CSV table of N, CA and C in Angstrom, one decimal:
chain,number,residue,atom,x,y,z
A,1,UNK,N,0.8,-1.2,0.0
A,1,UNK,CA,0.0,0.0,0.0
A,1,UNK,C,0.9,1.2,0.0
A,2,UNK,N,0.2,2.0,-0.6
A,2,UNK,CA,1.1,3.6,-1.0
A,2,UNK,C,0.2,4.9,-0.2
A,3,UNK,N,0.8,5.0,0.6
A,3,UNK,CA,0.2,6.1,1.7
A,3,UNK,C,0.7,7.6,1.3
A,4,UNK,N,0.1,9.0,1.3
A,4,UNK,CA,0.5,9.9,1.1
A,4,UNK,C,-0.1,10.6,2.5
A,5,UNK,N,0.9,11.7,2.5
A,5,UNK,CA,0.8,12.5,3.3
A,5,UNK,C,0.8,14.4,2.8
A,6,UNK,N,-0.6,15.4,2.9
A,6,UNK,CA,-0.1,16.4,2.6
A,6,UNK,C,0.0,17.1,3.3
A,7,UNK,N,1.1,18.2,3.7
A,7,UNK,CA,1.9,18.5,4.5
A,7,UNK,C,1.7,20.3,3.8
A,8,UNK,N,2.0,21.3,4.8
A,8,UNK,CA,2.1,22.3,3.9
A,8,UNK,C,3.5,22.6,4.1
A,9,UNK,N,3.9,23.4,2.7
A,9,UNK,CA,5.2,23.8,2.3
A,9,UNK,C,6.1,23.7,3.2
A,10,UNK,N,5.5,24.7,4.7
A,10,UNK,CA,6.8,25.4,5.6
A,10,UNK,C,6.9,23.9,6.4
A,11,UNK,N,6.0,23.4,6.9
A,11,UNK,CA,6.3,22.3,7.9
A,11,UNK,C,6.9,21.1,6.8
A,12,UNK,N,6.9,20.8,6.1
A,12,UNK,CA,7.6,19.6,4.7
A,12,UNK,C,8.9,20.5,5.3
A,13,UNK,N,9.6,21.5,4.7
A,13,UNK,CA,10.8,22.0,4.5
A,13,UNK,C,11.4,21.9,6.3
A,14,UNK,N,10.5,22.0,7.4
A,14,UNK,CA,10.8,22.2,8.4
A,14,UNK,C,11.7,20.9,8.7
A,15,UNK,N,10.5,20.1,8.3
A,15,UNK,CA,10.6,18.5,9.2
A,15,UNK,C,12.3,17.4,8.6
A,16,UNK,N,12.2,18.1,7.0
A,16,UNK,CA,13.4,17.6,6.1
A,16,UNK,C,14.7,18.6,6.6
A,17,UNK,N,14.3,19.5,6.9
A,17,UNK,CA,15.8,20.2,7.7
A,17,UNK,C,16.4,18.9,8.9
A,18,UNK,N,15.4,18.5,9.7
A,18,UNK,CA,15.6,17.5,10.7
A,18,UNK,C,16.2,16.2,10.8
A,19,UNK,N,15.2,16.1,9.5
A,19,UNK,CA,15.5,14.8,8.9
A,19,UNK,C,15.4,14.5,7.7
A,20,UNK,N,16.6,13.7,6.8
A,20,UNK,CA,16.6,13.4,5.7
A,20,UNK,C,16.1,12.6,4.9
A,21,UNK,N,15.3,11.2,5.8
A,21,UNK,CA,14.4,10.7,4.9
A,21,UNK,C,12.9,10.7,5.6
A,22,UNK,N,12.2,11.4,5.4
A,22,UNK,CA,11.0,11.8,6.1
A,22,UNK,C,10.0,11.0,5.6
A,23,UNK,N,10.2,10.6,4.6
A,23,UNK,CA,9.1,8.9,4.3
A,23,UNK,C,9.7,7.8,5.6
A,24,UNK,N,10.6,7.7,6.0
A,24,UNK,CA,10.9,6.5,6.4
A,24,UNK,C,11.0,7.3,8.0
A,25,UNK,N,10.9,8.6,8.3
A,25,UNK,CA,10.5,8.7,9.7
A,25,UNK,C,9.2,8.6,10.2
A,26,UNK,N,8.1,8.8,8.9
A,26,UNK,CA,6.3,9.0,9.3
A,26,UNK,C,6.3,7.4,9.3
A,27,UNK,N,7.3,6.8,8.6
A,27,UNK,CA,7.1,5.0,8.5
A,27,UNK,C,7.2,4.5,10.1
A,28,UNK,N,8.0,5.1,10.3
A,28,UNK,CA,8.7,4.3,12.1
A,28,UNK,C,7.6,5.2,12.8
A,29,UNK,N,7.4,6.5,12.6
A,29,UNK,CA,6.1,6.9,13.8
A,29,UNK,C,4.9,5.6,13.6
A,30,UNK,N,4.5,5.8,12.4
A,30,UNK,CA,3.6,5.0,12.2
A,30,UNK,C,3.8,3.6,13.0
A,31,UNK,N,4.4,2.8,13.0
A,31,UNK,CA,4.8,1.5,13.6
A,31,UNK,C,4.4,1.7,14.7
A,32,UNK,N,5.9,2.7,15.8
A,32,UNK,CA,5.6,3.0,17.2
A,32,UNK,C,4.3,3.4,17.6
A,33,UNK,N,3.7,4.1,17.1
A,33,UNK,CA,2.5,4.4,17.5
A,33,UNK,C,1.5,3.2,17.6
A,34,UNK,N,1.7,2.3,16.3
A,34,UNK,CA,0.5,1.3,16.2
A,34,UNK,C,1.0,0.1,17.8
A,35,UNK,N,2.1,0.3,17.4
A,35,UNK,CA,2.8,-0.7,18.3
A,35,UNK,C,2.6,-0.1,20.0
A,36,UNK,N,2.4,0.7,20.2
A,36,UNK,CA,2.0,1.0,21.6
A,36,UNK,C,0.2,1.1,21.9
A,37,UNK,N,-0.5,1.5,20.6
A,37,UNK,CA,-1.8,1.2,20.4
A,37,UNK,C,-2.1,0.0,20.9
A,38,UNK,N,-1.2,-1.4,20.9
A,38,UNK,CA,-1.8,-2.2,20.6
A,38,UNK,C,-2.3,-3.3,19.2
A,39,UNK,N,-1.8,-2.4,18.4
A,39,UNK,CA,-2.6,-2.6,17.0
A,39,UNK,C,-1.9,-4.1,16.4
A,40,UNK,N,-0.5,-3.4,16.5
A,40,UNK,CA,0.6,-4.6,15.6
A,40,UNK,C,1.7,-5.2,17.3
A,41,UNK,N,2.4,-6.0,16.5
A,41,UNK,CA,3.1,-7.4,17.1
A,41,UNK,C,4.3,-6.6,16.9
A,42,UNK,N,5.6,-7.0,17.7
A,42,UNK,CA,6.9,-6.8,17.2
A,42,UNK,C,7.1,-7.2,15.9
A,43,UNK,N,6.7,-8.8,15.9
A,43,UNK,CA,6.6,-9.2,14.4
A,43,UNK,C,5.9,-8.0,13.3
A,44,UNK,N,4.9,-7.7,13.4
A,44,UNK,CA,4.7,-6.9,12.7
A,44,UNK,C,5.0,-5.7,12.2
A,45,UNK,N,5.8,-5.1,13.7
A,45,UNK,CA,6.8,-4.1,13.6
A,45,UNK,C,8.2,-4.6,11.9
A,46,UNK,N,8.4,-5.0,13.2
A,46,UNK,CA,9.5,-6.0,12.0
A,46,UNK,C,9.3,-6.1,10.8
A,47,UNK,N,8.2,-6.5,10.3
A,47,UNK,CA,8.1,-6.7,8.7
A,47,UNK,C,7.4,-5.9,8.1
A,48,UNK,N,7.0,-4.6,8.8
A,48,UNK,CA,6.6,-3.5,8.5
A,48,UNK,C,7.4,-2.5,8.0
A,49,UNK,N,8.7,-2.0,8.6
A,49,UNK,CA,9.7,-1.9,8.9
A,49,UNK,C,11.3,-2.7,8.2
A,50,UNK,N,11.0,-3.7,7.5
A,50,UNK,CA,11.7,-4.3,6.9
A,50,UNK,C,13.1,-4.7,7.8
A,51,UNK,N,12.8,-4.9,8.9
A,51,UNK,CA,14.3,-5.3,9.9
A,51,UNK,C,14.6,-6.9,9.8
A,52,UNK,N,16.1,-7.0,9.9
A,52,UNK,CA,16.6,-8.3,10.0
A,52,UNK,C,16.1,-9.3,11.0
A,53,UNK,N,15.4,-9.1,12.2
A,53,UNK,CA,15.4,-9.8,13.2
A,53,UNK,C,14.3,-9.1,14.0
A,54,UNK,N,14.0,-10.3,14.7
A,54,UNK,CA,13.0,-9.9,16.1
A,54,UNK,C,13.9,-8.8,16.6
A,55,UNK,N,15.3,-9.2,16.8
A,55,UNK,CA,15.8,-8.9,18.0
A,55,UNK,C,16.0,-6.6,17.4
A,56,UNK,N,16.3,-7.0,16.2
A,56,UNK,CA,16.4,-5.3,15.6
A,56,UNK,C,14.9,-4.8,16.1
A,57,UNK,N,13.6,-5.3,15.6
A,57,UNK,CA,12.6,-4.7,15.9
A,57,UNK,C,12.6,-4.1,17.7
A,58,UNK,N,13.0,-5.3,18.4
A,58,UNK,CA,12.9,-5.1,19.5
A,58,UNK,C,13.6,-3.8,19.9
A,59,UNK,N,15.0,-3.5,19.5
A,59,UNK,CA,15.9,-2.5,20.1
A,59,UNK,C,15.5,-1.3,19.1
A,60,UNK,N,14.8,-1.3,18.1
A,60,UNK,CA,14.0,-0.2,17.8
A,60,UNK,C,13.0,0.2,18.4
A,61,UNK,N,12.3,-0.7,18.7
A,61,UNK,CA,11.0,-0.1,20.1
A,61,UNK,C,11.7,0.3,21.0
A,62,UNK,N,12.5,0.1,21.6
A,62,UNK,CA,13.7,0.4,22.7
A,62,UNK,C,14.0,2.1,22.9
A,63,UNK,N,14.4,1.8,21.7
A,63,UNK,CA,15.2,3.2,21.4
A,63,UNK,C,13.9,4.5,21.0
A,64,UNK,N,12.8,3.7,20.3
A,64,UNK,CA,11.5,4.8,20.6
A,64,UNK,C,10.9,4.9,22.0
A,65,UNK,N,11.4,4.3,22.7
A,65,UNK,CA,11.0,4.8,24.0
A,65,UNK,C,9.6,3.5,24.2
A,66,UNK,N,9.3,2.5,23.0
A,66,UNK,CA,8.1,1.9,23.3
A,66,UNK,C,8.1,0.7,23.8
A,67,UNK,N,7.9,0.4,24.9
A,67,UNK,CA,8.0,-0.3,25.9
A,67,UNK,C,7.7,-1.6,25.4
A,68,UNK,N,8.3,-2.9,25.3
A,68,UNK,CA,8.0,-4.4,25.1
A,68,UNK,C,6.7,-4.8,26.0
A,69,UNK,N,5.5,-5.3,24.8
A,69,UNK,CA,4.5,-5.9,26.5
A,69,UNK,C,4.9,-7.4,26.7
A,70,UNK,N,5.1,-7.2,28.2
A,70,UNK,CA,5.9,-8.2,28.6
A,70,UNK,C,5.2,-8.7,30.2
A,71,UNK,N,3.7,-9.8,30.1
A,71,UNK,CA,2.9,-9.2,31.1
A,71,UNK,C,3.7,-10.4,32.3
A,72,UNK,N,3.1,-10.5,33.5
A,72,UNK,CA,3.4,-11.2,34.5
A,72,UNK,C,3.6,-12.6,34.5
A,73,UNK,N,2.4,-13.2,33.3
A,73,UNK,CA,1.6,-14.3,32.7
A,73,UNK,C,2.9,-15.0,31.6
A,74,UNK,N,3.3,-13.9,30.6
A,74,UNK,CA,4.2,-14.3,30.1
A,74,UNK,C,5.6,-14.7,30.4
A,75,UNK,N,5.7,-13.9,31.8
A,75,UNK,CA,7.2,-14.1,32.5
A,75,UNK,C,7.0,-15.7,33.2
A,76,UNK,N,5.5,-16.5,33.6
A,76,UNK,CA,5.2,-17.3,34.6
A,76,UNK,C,5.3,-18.4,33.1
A,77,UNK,N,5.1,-18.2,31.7
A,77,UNK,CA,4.8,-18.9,30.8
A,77,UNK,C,6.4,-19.6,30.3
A,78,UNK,N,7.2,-18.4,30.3
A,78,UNK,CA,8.7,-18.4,29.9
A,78,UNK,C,9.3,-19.9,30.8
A,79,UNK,N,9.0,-19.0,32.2
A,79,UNK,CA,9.9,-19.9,33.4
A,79,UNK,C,9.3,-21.5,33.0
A,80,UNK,N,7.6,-21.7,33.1
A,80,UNK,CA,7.2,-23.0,32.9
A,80,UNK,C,8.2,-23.6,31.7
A,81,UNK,N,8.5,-22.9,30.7
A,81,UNK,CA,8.9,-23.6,29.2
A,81,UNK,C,10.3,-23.9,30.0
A,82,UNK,N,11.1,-23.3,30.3
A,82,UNK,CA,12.6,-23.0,30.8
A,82,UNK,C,12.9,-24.4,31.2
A,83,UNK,N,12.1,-24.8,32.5
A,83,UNK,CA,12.1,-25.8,33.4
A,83,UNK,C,12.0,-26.9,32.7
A,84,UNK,N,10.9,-26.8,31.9
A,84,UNK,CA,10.7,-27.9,30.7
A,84,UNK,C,11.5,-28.4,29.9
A,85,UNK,N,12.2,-27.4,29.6
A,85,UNK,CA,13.2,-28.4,28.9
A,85,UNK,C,14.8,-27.9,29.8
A,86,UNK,N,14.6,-28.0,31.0
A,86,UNK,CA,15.8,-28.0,31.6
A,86,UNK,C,15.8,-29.6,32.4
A,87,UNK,N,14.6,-30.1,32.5
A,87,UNK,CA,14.1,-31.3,32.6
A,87,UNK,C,14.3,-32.1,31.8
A,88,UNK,N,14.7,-32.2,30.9
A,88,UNK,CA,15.0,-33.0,29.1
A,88,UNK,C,16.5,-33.5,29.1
């Protein structure tokens, strides 16, 4: 999909003073945002975003400041797997 954005003159010239590729900064807003929304997965992030790895998407939510959901359930899910095959 091909998304456009219209922007007026002074803020376009503003935002490219800042930054040089301003398609691929409204790309990463876009992500973080959906990604704190709720909306999309790291995975999603990831292949939205075109990154090599879980682990890149991860340290780019990182570095946006958007927090991994990482709930109580999932930490109590981890340990059960852990044990499981520490049992093997």
């Amino acid at each position: 999909m091909k998304l456009t954005l219209e922007l007026p003159d002074e803020i376009e010239q503003t935002l490219r003073t800042q930054w040089s590729n301003l398609p691929r900064q409204a790309l990463e807003a876009l992500a973080v945002a959906a990604y704190r929304s709720d909306i999309l997965t790291v995975l999603q992030v990831q292949q939205m975003l075109g990154l090599a790895s879980r682990w890149d998407a991860e340290e780019f939510l990182k570095q946006a400041r958007a927090h991994l959901h990482y709930s109580a359930e999932d930490l109590a899910q981890d340990l059960q797997t852990l044990r499981q095959l520490g049992s093997r």
